[in-house]
Each structure stands twice: as structure tokens, then as C-alpha cells.
């Protein structure tokens, strides 16, 4: 059954996206400006809480502040042009890539933010690759036009060759750096003149043109800037076909806009294009191949993020659920697919910047944070009617390993419990030697910073003074038969560990050992990731 008309419209007006970028490209600045246009904040500086306490929701973010990085990711919601936009923040630091990958599983489109001077940077490329795995549509916003940078044609060429994705400039800059004088909107044929001295960000002179090469705007900018822009536009307009929304929605071309997030110039233009072209919630496939229509009245969703102790005053744990279909109501009962049990979702939050608001009703496309008493793990699926399981959220092979010790033997059990919590949250992975069990698990992480955060959180949230004893492993692999079944016996002298879903894993010192394992066991696949859902 489908939702009744007005509620189906609610689903269709949802837009859920994330910004992907390299640290320092201006993600926070752009986010602030988007929230400003969405009417959520009335001045900037409220997202990172640089100077105040606005965004400080947990003490372990202290570490984040000290390091000047964004470790956690949250969801920001605002209304714009009749749409309800959910912007999922992605953590900026490379060590938290796994968390970011999970966030990208929960969006319907992405905005790739590029610093005009730096071009496509390493982290952007990696995140872009994840978006490509799901073929999600990607907008490109070229930022910092008020600073010197690469020529726009060169930059577009760089994006196309590095990412092997065709670009379609929707706007074109008039000058750059000191000579930055505005933006030409190729679809509306409007020229927007940039005046750095303007007092109000809304004070922008916009002139509608018959064509880009009209002489009507000639006198508004310096002759050489005018001429150069015309030359560039001659090329762009001459070469490119019409903008094909279908190609964009299929993830084949990326519409590009230019601007300066800091100067709040071009951000509203991007936002308008976003509203015009971005897709609403899409159908999602279950493991059994069912395609769930977002407008179905069966409320379905999956957990893509778990975060403990977001607010010290509450000492809680929040499971973030991306709703895939139907209507969510606070207090509703859902079927927890993995545990095969019914759970009441009594507390639910939506997040605006760092504030949380109780949400009574939400629709497919929305993210709700539900209070979790230990029922949820990343990748869990929920539904209000029959049990379903969405496709897996991949788990990545850790590259750093350690055991943890606590000087006070009485606190050993508490440490084990804390490790379990944090692994369910996806902050670490645990591996056990079947002969020893959970008493002394091996901890695996993807990046160094994860270890630092782990020790900090053990201390801060669980009041445990712990030490990490590093182990020499650098490789973890899940041995599978060609049919995908777990393999428990390997030729060669390999210890088989177990992960927390009882799957066999081998931990190796170096890649060379892996080559050896592969050579000795030609009938076995050594998987780098396996499903998180049980
Ligand atoms: P991130 O979240 O992607 O890491 O980047 P963030 O927004 O924190 O921006 C990184 C730096 O780039 C900031 O400067 C920010 O002001 C600057 N920036 C962002 N967008 C633009 C832009 O359009 N033009 C220019 N010129 N700069 C931009 P900062 O020196 O780190 O901080 P602050 O000067 O804002 O205090």
C-alpha cells in the first residue's frame, strides 16, 4: 500500500545530501551559508562552535576541538523553496573515512566541494569513488573564487580527467581572485555582479541578458575581464550540449557551479540548482531483491551511525536511522530484523546544527536519531510491517591493531563492556581468539586518530585509565569460499580469529604474508570487507 497523497508529497519534498571535500576546502563555511539561506541560523559561526558553546554536545569533542577537526557527523535540516533539505555532515579527517563512507550510504545526492586553487585533492577523490559505487548524483561547487586559483577551464579539465566524470558548468565565473567580478548563470542567462564591499549578502546586482555575449554588461566590469570571460564562454557554449538531467541523475555528469562560500556569493545559486535538480528519496533494494518504494506505507529504514554520549547530561546512545520508506511516528513499534524482535521507538530526535529537537513525525528521506539501549548495530534494518533487510553497509579492513590493558584488574569487565559498546557504534572493530574469548580482544582501527579517540573516550566516558599495547599486524582478511561461505581451515600456519559476528578472520603482519596465504589457499577468497549486518 502507498501512503495517502499528502503524505507521499511529504516524502517527495525530502532532499538528503552530504558535502564531500578535502579538509579546508570550505565545507564548514559552505554549510553555514546553506543554513543561513535556509533560515536556520542568522549569523555564521554556529556550526563548529568555534567561539562559543553552541555546537559543543559532548566532552570528547574537546579532542576534536584541540585538533581542529570534525570527528562526529550530524544532520542538519532546513526548509528551502518548499523542500525539506537534510544535510548530513561528513567528518573531515582522513582517519574517519569509515564513518564518512557510512554517511554516504544514507544520502540521495552529494555536493563535491573543490578549492579553486587546489583542484581535486586526495580525500575528495576517495569520497567521490564511494559516491560512484552507488552512482549517486554529484553536484560540484568550486569554492574560493575570491582567491587566486586555477583557470576555470583547466579546473574542469582536471576534474574530468582525474575523476573520469563529465562536468557541466551551470555557472561561469567572471574573473578570479583580485579580478573576481561575478558569476554568469548559463541556464537563466543572468549575470550577477560581485561587490566585495557590499554590506548585505543579499545586495547583489543581477542583470538578465539575451545572451552571454550581450554588450549590456560590458561596462560593469573591466574590459579585459569581460573579454576573457567571453572567450571562455565561447568555448564552453560551443562545445557542450544541453544539460541532461537524466545523465546527472544517473551519476554520469556533474553540474558545476562557482562561488565563494566565505563571501556568500554563488551559494544561493547553487542552492537553487540543487532544489531544481536534486533527486528525492530513491527506492532501495533489500537483500532479497525487493525494491522498496519510498512512498510505501511500510516504514522502513537502516542504522548508518551510532553515537554514544552525545550529551553528557543525558549519557545516552543514539542510533541514526535513515528512513527509506513510509512515515515514522514517535512511539511506534518496529520490527528489528536482525534480532527478530519488536521495539518501541520512544525517543527520537532530529538535529538542527547541534541542537536536538524531538521529532514526532518524519518521512522517508529523513534521518531520525533514536535512543538506543543497546539494540542497534550499524547496518541494522527496521520496518513497521514485515521484516526486511537492506543491502549491507560495508565494513573496511582495519590496518592498525592493539590490545588494551587496564591497571586495575577489578575494572577489566567494565573495559570489555566499553569496548563492546564502541565496536557496536562502529568506532572500532574487535577480534577474538576463540581460545581466549572476550577477555582480551584485539582492537582494529583504520587510522591512528581512532586509537587516540578511543583512549580519550575510555577515560572521559567510562572513567577508565587504559593503555594500548600495539600489535604488529597491518592486514585483516575474511577468508571465504568461492561461494561466499566462511572458511575456518586454512593451509599454512595461520591463527583464525573471530569477529563479533563470529566470522573467521586472519590477522597478518604484512602484505607479503597475505600473498603467502593466497598462494597456499587458491580456492579461498580473502575479503577486505564483509557485511556488518548479521
Ligand atoms: P573545512 O570545513 O572544509 O575544513 O573548511 P572551512 O570551512 O573551515 O574553511 C577553511 C578555511 O577556508 C577557513 O579559513 C575559511 O574561512 C576559508 N574559506 C572558506 N571558504 C572560502 C572562500 O570562499 N573564500 C576564501 N577566501 N576563504 C574561504 P581559516 O583561515 O581556517 O579560518 P577563518 O579565516 O575563517 O577564521
Short mmCIF file of C-alpha atoms in Angstrom, two decimals, residues 66-485:
data_model
loop_
_atom_site.label_atom_id
_atom_site.label_comp_id
_atom_site.label_asym_id
_atom_site.label_seq_id
_atom_site.Cartn_x
_atom_site.Cartn_y
_atom_site.Cartn_z
CA UNK A 66 42.01 20.59 20.16
CA UNK A 67 42.86 19.01 16.87
CA UNK A 68 40.74 21.36 14.85
CA UNK A 69 38.96 18.57 13.08
CA UNK A 70 35.43 17.42 12.85
CA UNK A 71 35.19 13.87 14.17
CA UNK A 72 31.49 13.41 14.60
CA UNK A 73 28.93 13.89 11.96
CA UNK A 74 25.49 15.26 12.47
CA UNK A 75 22.41 16.03 10.47
CA UNK A 76 21.16 19.49 9.70
CA UNK A 77 17.70 20.11 8.44
CA UNK A 78 16.20 23.18 6.82
CA UNK A 79 13.35 24.21 4.56
CA UNK A 80 14.03 25.95 1.28
CA UNK A 81 11.77 26.64 -1.68
CA UNK A 82 9.18 24.18 -0.45
CA UNK A 83 11.72 21.40 0.01
CA UNK A 84 12.88 19.86 3.24
CA UNK A 85 16.63 19.52 2.99
CA UNK A 86 18.65 17.18 5.19
CA UNK A 87 22.35 17.92 5.08
CA UNK A 88 24.44 15.15 6.57
CA UNK A 89 27.78 16.32 7.79
CA UNK A 90 30.75 14.14 6.96
CA UNK A 91 33.77 14.03 9.23
CA UNK A 92 36.72 15.81 7.69
CA UNK A 93 39.68 13.86 8.94
CA UNK A 94 41.12 11.06 6.85
CA UNK A 95 41.22 8.65 9.77
CA UNK A 96 37.48 8.71 9.98
CA UNK A 97 36.87 7.66 6.45
CA UNK A 98 34.81 4.67 7.53
CA UNK A 99 32.33 6.91 9.28
CA UNK A 100 32.09 9.04 6.16
CA UNK A 101 31.50 6.03 3.95
CA UNK A 102 28.55 5.07 6.13
CA UNK A 103 27.11 8.58 5.89
CA UNK A 104 27.33 8.37 2.12
CA UNK A 105 25.17 5.24 2.25
CA UNK A 106 22.40 7.39 3.69
CA UNK A 107 22.24 10.21 1.13
CA UNK A 108 20.49 10.57 -2.21
CA UNK A 109 22.98 13.02 -3.68
CA UNK A 110 26.24 14.75 -2.84
CA UNK A 111 27.94 18.06 -3.37
CA UNK A 112 31.63 17.84 -4.17
CA UNK A 113 33.32 20.94 -2.89
CA UNK A 114 36.59 21.91 -4.55
CA UNK A 115 39.05 24.64 -3.62
CA UNK A 116 39.73 26.53 -6.86
CA UNK A 117 43.42 26.77 -6.04
CA UNK A 118 43.91 23.15 -5.04
CA UNK A 119 41.70 21.30 -7.51
CA UNK A 120 40.81 17.66 -6.89
CA UNK A 121 42.55 16.61 -3.69
CA UNK A 122 43.18 13.13 -2.39
CA UNK A 123 40.34 12.86 0.07
CA UNK A 124 37.82 14.29 -2.36
CA UNK A 125 38.83 11.63 -4.84
CA UNK A 126 38.33 8.83 -2.32
CA UNK A 127 34.93 10.08 -1.27
CA UNK A 128 33.99 10.59 -4.87
CA UNK A 129 34.83 6.93 -5.53
CA UNK A 130 32.41 5.90 -2.78
CA UNK A 131 29.66 8.01 -4.33
CA UNK A 132 30.36 6.34 -7.65
CA UNK A 133 29.88 2.91 -6.10
CA UNK A 134 26.28 3.87 -5.52
CA UNK A 135 26.02 6.02 -8.66
CA UNK A 136 24.57 8.87 -6.69
CA UNK A 137 24.23 12.21 -8.48
CA UNK A 138 27.02 14.65 -7.62
CA UNK A 139 26.98 18.43 -7.80
CA UNK A 140 30.30 20.25 -7.92
CA UNK A 141 30.83 23.57 -6.15
CA UNK A 142 34.11 25.30 -6.97
CA UNK A 143 34.91 27.44 -3.95
CA UNK A 144 37.15 30.39 -3.01
CA UNK A 145 36.74 32.26 -6.29
CA UNK A 146 37.67 35.41 -4.39
CA UNK A 147 41.20 33.96 -4.14
CA UNK A 148 43.70 33.28 -6.87
CA UNK A 149 43.37 29.80 -8.29
CA UNK A 150 43.36 27.64 -11.36
CA UNK A 151 41.76 28.89 -14.55
CA UNK A 152 38.18 27.53 -14.66
CA UNK A 153 38.72 25.65 -17.92
CA UNK A 154 41.83 23.95 -16.52
CA UNK A 155 39.99 23.08 -13.35
CA UNK A 156 37.11 21.49 -15.22
CA UNK A 157 39.61 19.57 -17.31
CA UNK A 158 41.31 18.36 -14.12
CA UNK A 159 38.03 17.15 -12.61
CA UNK A 160 37.11 15.35 -15.80
CA UNK A 161 40.47 13.60 -16.22
CA UNK A 162 41.10 12.79 -12.55
CA UNK A 163 37.61 11.59 -11.76
CA UNK A 164 36.60 10.40 -15.20
CA UNK A 165 33.33 12.25 -14.85
CA UNK A 166 31.97 14.70 -17.33
CA UNK A 167 31.31 18.18 -15.98
CA UNK A 168 28.59 20.56 -16.98
CA UNK A 169 29.18 24.14 -15.85
CA UNK A 170 25.84 25.67 -14.93
CA UNK A 171 27.52 28.91 -13.99
CA UNK A 172 30.74 30.52 -15.11
CA UNK A 173 32.95 32.87 -13.13
CA UNK A 174 33.69 36.38 -14.28
CA UNK A 175 37.35 36.74 -13.31
CA UNK A 176 39.02 35.13 -10.35
CA UNK A 177 40.95 36.27 -7.26
CA UNK A 178 41.52 40.01 -7.31
CA UNK A 179 39.68 40.19 -10.59
CA UNK A 180 36.65 38.22 -9.42
CA UNK A 181 33.66 40.28 -10.54
CA UNK A 182 30.75 37.88 -10.66
CA UNK A 183 29.04 34.80 -11.98
CA UNK A 184 27.15 34.12 -15.17
CA UNK A 185 24.22 31.74 -14.82
CA UNK A 186 24.14 29.77 -18.05
CA UNK A 187 20.63 28.42 -17.57
CA UNK A 188 18.86 31.66 -16.64
CA UNK A 189 21.24 33.85 -18.71
CA UNK A 190 21.70 36.14 -15.75
CA UNK A 191 24.85 37.89 -14.77
CA UNK A 192 25.43 38.52 -11.06
CA UNK A 193 27.91 41.20 -10.20
CA UNK A 194 30.07 40.68 -7.15
CA UNK A 195 30.91 43.61 -4.95
CA UNK A 196 33.14 42.69 -2.06
CA UNK A 197 32.25 45.88 -0.23
CA UNK A 198 28.55 45.11 -0.13
CA UNK A 199 27.14 45.29 3.37
CA UNK A 200 24.31 42.88 2.97
CA UNK A 201 24.97 39.49 1.35
CA UNK A 202 21.65 39.83 -0.41
CA UNK A 203 22.78 43.02 -2.16
CA UNK A 204 23.73 41.60 -5.49
CA UNK A 205 23.18 43.26 -8.83
CA UNK A 206 21.59 40.80 -11.22
CA UNK A 207 21.10 41.53 -14.89
CA UNK A 208 19.10 39.35 -17.25
CA UNK A 209 20.80 39.02 -20.62
CA UNK A 210 19.69 37.93 -24.08
CA UNK A 211 22.94 36.03 -24.42
CA UNK A 212 26.22 35.81 -22.56
CA UNK A 213 27.95 37.86 -25.22
CA UNK A 214 25.48 40.71 -24.92
CA UNK A 215 27.16 44.09 -24.59
CA UNK A 216 24.68 45.04 -21.86
CA UNK A 217 27.09 44.03 -19.10
CA UNK A 218 30.24 45.20 -20.82
CA UNK A 219 30.57 48.36 -18.78
CA UNK A 220 30.02 46.64 -15.46
CA UNK A 221 33.45 45.03 -15.43
CA UNK A 222 36.91 45.81 -16.68
CA UNK A 223 37.36 45.37 -20.44
CA UNK A 224 40.00 42.61 -20.14
CA UNK A 225 37.86 40.62 -17.67
CA UNK A 226 34.84 40.98 -19.95
CA UNK A 227 36.81 39.83 -22.98
CA UNK A 228 38.36 36.88 -21.20
CA UNK A 229 35.01 35.70 -19.86
CA UNK A 230 33.53 35.90 -23.37
CA UNK A 231 36.39 33.85 -24.77
CA UNK A 232 35.92 31.18 -22.13
CA UNK A 233 32.17 31.13 -22.58
CA UNK A 234 32.55 30.92 -26.38
CA UNK A 235 34.39 27.67 -25.79
CA UNK A 236 32.01 26.30 -23.18
CA UNK A 237 28.84 27.21 -25.03
CA UNK A 238 30.25 25.99 -28.32
CA UNK A 239 31.32 22.59 -27.08
CA UNK A 240 28.71 21.45 -24.61
CA UNK A 241 25.30 20.04 -25.46
CA UNK A 242 22.22 20.96 -23.40
CA UNK A 243 22.17 19.99 -19.74
CA UNK A 244 20.76 16.48 -19.48
CA UNK A 245 19.15 15.99 -16.06
CA UNK A 246 18.79 12.25 -16.73
CA UNK A 247 22.55 11.89 -17.17
CA UNK A 248 23.07 13.78 -13.92
CA UNK A 249 20.59 11.60 -12.02
CA UNK A 250 22.33 8.52 -13.38
CA UNK A 251 25.59 9.84 -11.88
CA UNK A 252 27.17 10.37 -15.29
CA UNK A 253 27.65 14.12 -15.39
CA UNK A 254 28.22 16.63 -12.64
CA UNK A 255 26.68 20.10 -12.83
CA UNK A 256 29.29 22.63 -11.73
CA UNK A 257 28.72 25.96 -10.00
CA UNK A 258 31.28 28.52 -8.90
CA UNK A 259 31.33 30.84 -5.93
CA UNK A 260 32.80 31.98 -2.67
CA UNK A 261 31.33 30.40 0.44
CA UNK A 262 33.12 32.86 2.66
CA UNK A 263 31.71 35.85 0.81
CA UNK A 264 28.35 34.10 0.50
CA UNK A 265 28.44 34.61 -3.23
CA UNK A 266 27.05 31.94 -5.52
CA UNK A 267 25.78 29.84 -2.62
CA UNK A 268 22.14 30.71 -3.23
CA UNK A 269 22.63 29.99 -6.95
CA UNK A 270 23.92 26.55 -6.07
CA UNK A 271 21.04 26.03 -3.65
CA UNK A 272 18.50 26.94 -6.33
CA UNK A 273 20.05 24.47 -8.76
CA UNK A 274 20.12 21.90 -6.01
CA UNK A 275 16.39 22.38 -5.46
CA UNK A 276 15.71 22.19 -9.16
CA UNK A 277 17.71 19.06 -9.97
CA UNK A 278 18.49 17.00 -6.88
CA UNK A 279 16.61 13.74 -6.51
CA UNK A 280 14.20 12.98 -3.69
CA UNK A 281 14.33 9.69 -1.78
CA UNK A 282 15.04 6.80 -4.11
CA UNK A 283 13.84 3.21 -3.98
CA UNK A 284 16.18 0.90 -2.05
CA UNK A 285 16.91 -2.73 -2.60
CA UNK A 286 16.60 -5.32 0.12
CA UNK A 287 18.87 -8.33 0.31
CA UNK A 288 16.15 -10.47 -1.18
CA UNK A 289 15.96 -8.16 -4.18
CA UNK A 290 12.78 -6.30 -3.24
CA UNK A 291 12.75 -2.68 -4.35
CA UNK A 292 11.23 -0.61 -1.56
CA UNK A 293 9.30 2.38 -2.89
CA UNK A 294 9.86 5.42 -0.62
CA UNK A 295 6.15 6.19 -0.75
CA UNK A 296 5.14 2.76 0.60
CA UNK A 297 3.21 2.97 3.84
CA UNK A 298 5.53 0.38 5.40
CA UNK A 299 8.00 2.44 7.43
CA UNK A 300 11.48 1.09 6.71
CA UNK A 301 14.99 2.31 7.43
CA UNK A 302 18.51 1.32 8.37
CA UNK A 303 21.00 2.35 11.02
CA UNK A 304 24.05 4.01 9.47
CA UNK A 305 25.58 5.57 12.54
CA UNK A 306 25.60 5.07 16.27
CA UNK A 307 26.95 7.60 18.66
CA UNK A 308 27.29 7.28 22.39
CA UNK A 309 27.26 10.04 24.96
CA UNK A 310 26.42 12.86 22.59
CA UNK A 311 25.30 14.86 25.54
CA UNK A 312 26.95 14.37 28.88
CA UNK A 313 23.82 15.46 30.68
CA UNK A 314 21.91 12.57 29.16
CA UNK A 315 24.61 9.89 28.94
CA UNK A 316 22.82 8.35 26.06
CA UNK A 317 23.45 6.45 22.92
CA UNK A 318 21.78 7.48 19.70
CA UNK A 319 21.19 5.27 16.66
CA UNK A 320 20.80 7.32 13.48
CA UNK A 321 18.26 5.77 11.15
CA UNK A 322 17.86 6.76 7.55
CA UNK A 323 14.20 6.31 6.73
CA UNK A 324 13.80 4.60 3.37
CA UNK A 325 10.03 4.45 3.08
CA UNK A 326 6.82 5.44 4.77
CA UNK A 327 6.10 7.56 7.79
CA UNK A 328 7.82 7.48 11.16
CA UNK A 329 5.83 8.29 14.29
CA UNK A 330 7.31 8.71 17.70
CA UNK A 331 6.49 5.78 19.94
CA UNK A 332 5.77 3.45 17.04
CA UNK A 333 6.66 -0.21 17.21
CA UNK A 334 9.09 -1.52 14.66
CA UNK A 335 10.44 -4.90 13.71
CA UNK A 336 14.15 -5.23 14.30
CA UNK A 337 15.21 -7.55 11.56
CA UNK A 338 18.49 -8.91 12.95
CA UNK A 339 17.20 -9.50 16.46
CA UNK A 340 13.83 -10.63 15.19
CA UNK A 341 12.02 -8.66 17.84
CA UNK A 342 9.68 -5.73 18.22
CA UNK A 343 10.99 -2.47 19.63
CA UNK A 344 9.22 0.74 20.52
CA UNK A 345 10.98 3.84 19.23
CA UNK A 346 10.04 6.06 22.12
CA UNK A 347 12.58 8.86 21.93
CA UNK A 348 13.54 10.38 18.67
CA UNK A 349 15.45 13.43 17.70
CA UNK A 350 16.24 15.47 14.70
CA UNK A 351 19.26 17.69 14.75
CA UNK A 352 19.48 21.28 13.72
CA UNK A 353 23.10 22.38 13.86
CA UNK A 354 23.95 20.96 17.25
CA UNK A 355 20.58 21.35 18.89
CA UNK A 356 18.30 18.41 19.06
CA UNK A 357 14.60 18.64 18.76
CA UNK A 358 12.12 15.92 19.49
CA UNK A 359 10.53 14.69 16.34
CA UNK A 360 7.03 13.27 16.34
CA UNK A 361 6.70 12.56 12.67
CA UNK A 362 9.26 12.02 9.93
CA UNK A 363 9.18 10.67 6.39
CA UNK A 364 11.31 8.65 4.02
CA UNK A 365 14.48 10.61 3.33
CA UNK A 366 14.69 11.95 6.88
CA UNK A 367 17.21 10.92 9.47
CA UNK A 368 15.95 10.26 12.97
CA UNK A 369 18.14 9.69 15.96
CA UNK A 370 16.55 7.20 18.32
CA UNK A 371 17.59 6.48 21.84
CA UNK A 372 19.24 3.11 21.93
CA UNK A 373 19.65 0.86 24.88
CA UNK A 374 21.98 -1.49 23.06
CA UNK A 375 19.65 -2.99 20.48
CA UNK A 376 21.14 -1.44 17.41
CA UNK A 377 24.29 -2.05 15.41
CA UNK A 378 25.38 -0.36 12.20
CA UNK A 379 23.59 -1.81 9.20
CA UNK A 380 20.51 -2.99 11.13
CA UNK A 381 17.26 -2.67 9.24
CA UNK A 382 13.91 -1.78 10.75
CA UNK A 383 10.38 -1.88 9.41
CA UNK A 384 6.87 -1.34 10.67
CA UNK A 385 5.33 -4.23 8.78
CA UNK A 386 7.09 -7.35 7.53
CA UNK A 387 10.76 -7.94 8.39
CA UNK A 388 13.21 -6.69 5.79
CA UNK A 389 16.98 -6.39 5.49
CA UNK A 390 18.51 -3.71 3.29
CA UNK A 391 21.75 -4.29 1.48
CA UNK A 392 24.84 -4.22 3.63
CA UNK A 393 26.91 -1.31 4.73
CA UNK A 394 30.45 -2.41 4.01
CA UNK A 395 32.93 -2.70 6.84
CA UNK A 396 36.53 -1.88 5.98
CA UNK A 397 39.60 -3.86 6.88
CA UNK A 398 41.47 -2.22 9.77
CA UNK A 399 45.19 -1.58 9.37
CA UNK A 400 46.25 -0.85 12.96
CA UNK A 401 45.86 -3.26 15.86
CA UNK A 402 46.30 -3.27 19.63
CA UNK A 403 45.22 -4.89 22.85
CA UNK A 404 44.01 -2.84 25.75
CA UNK A 405 45.06 -3.13 29.36
CA UNK A 406 43.64 -1.59 32.49
CA UNK A 407 45.89 -1.42 35.60
CA UNK A 408 43.01 -2.01 37.99
CA UNK A 409 42.04 -5.68 37.47
CA UNK A 410 38.63 -5.00 39.04
CA UNK A 411 37.81 -2.79 36.08
CA UNK A 412 38.56 -5.36 33.45
CA UNK A 413 34.96 -6.28 32.92
CA UNK A 414 33.93 -2.68 32.60
CA UNK A 415 36.62 -2.19 29.96
CA UNK A 416 35.33 -5.18 27.98
CA UNK A 417 31.81 -3.79 28.08
CA UNK A 418 33.00 -0.38 26.95
CA UNK A 419 34.90 -1.94 24.05
CA UNK A 420 31.79 -3.80 23.03
CA UNK A 421 29.74 -0.60 23.07
CA UNK A 422 32.27 1.24 20.97
CA UNK A 423 32.51 -1.57 18.47
CA UNK A 424 28.72 -1.62 18.06
CA UNK A 425 28.97 2.07 17.42
CA UNK A 426 31.43 1.31 14.61
CA UNK A 427 34.24 3.27 16.30
CA UNK A 428 36.50 0.20 16.46
CA UNK A 429 36.44 -3.43 15.37
CA UNK A 430 37.07 -6.31 17.74
CA UNK A 431 38.62 -9.68 17.05
CA UNK A 432 38.83 -12.54 19.50
CA UNK A 433 40.99 -15.59 19.74
CA UNK A 434 38.41 -18.40 20.18
CA UNK A 435 40.62 -19.93 22.89
CA UNK A 436 40.66 -16.75 24.96
CA UNK A 437 37.30 -15.17 24.15
CA UNK A 438 36.18 -11.65 25.02
CA UNK A 439 38.56 -11.30 27.97
CA UNK A 440 41.34 -9.97 25.81
CA UNK A 441 40.08 -8.91 22.40
CA UNK A 442 42.25 -7.44 19.66
CA UNK A 443 41.18 -3.97 18.63
CA UNK A 444 41.44 -2.96 14.98
CA UNK A 445 41.09 0.55 13.54
CA UNK A 446 41.58 2.16 10.17
CA UNK A 447 43.57 5.22 11.31
CA UNK A 448 45.80 6.39 14.13
CA UNK A 449 43.43 9.06 15.33
CA UNK A 450 40.81 6.43 16.08
CA UNK A 451 43.13 4.99 18.73
CA UNK A 452 43.59 8.42 20.29
CA UNK A 453 39.87 8.98 20.39
CA UNK A 454 39.37 5.50 21.83
CA UNK A 455 41.72 6.11 24.77
CA UNK A 456 40.21 9.54 25.32
CA UNK A 457 36.68 8.18 25.36
CA UNK A 458 37.57 5.29 27.66
CA UNK A 459 38.82 7.85 30.08
CA UNK A 460 36.22 10.50 29.56
CA UNK A 461 33.05 8.50 29.13
CA UNK A 462 33.80 5.30 31.04
CA UNK A 463 36.20 6.65 33.63
CA UNK A 464 38.83 4.06 32.75
CA UNK A 465 42.56 4.66 32.66
CA UNK A 466 43.68 2.34 29.90
CA UNK A 467 46.80 1.58 27.92
CA UNK A 468 47.11 0.30 24.40
CA UNK A 469 49.67 -2.34 23.60
CA UNK A 470 50.28 -2.16 19.89
CA UNK A 471 50.38 -5.35 17.83
CA UNK A 472 52.44 -5.85 14.69
CA UNK A 473 49.52 -6.72 12.38
CA UNK A 474 48.68 -4.48 9.44
CA UNK A 475 46.32 -6.65 7.43
CA UNK A 476 42.95 -8.23 8.27
CA UNK A 477 41.16 -10.52 5.85
CA UNK A 478 38.00 -12.59 5.99
CA UNK A 479 38.57 -15.98 4.31
CA UNK A 480 35.59 -17.03 2.18
CA UNK A 481 34.94 -19.88 -0.18
CA UNK A 482 34.21 -19.00 -3.82
CA UNK A 483 30.54 -19.34 -2.90
CA UNK A 484 30.95 -16.73 -0.18
CA UNK A 485 30.84 -19.11 2.80
#
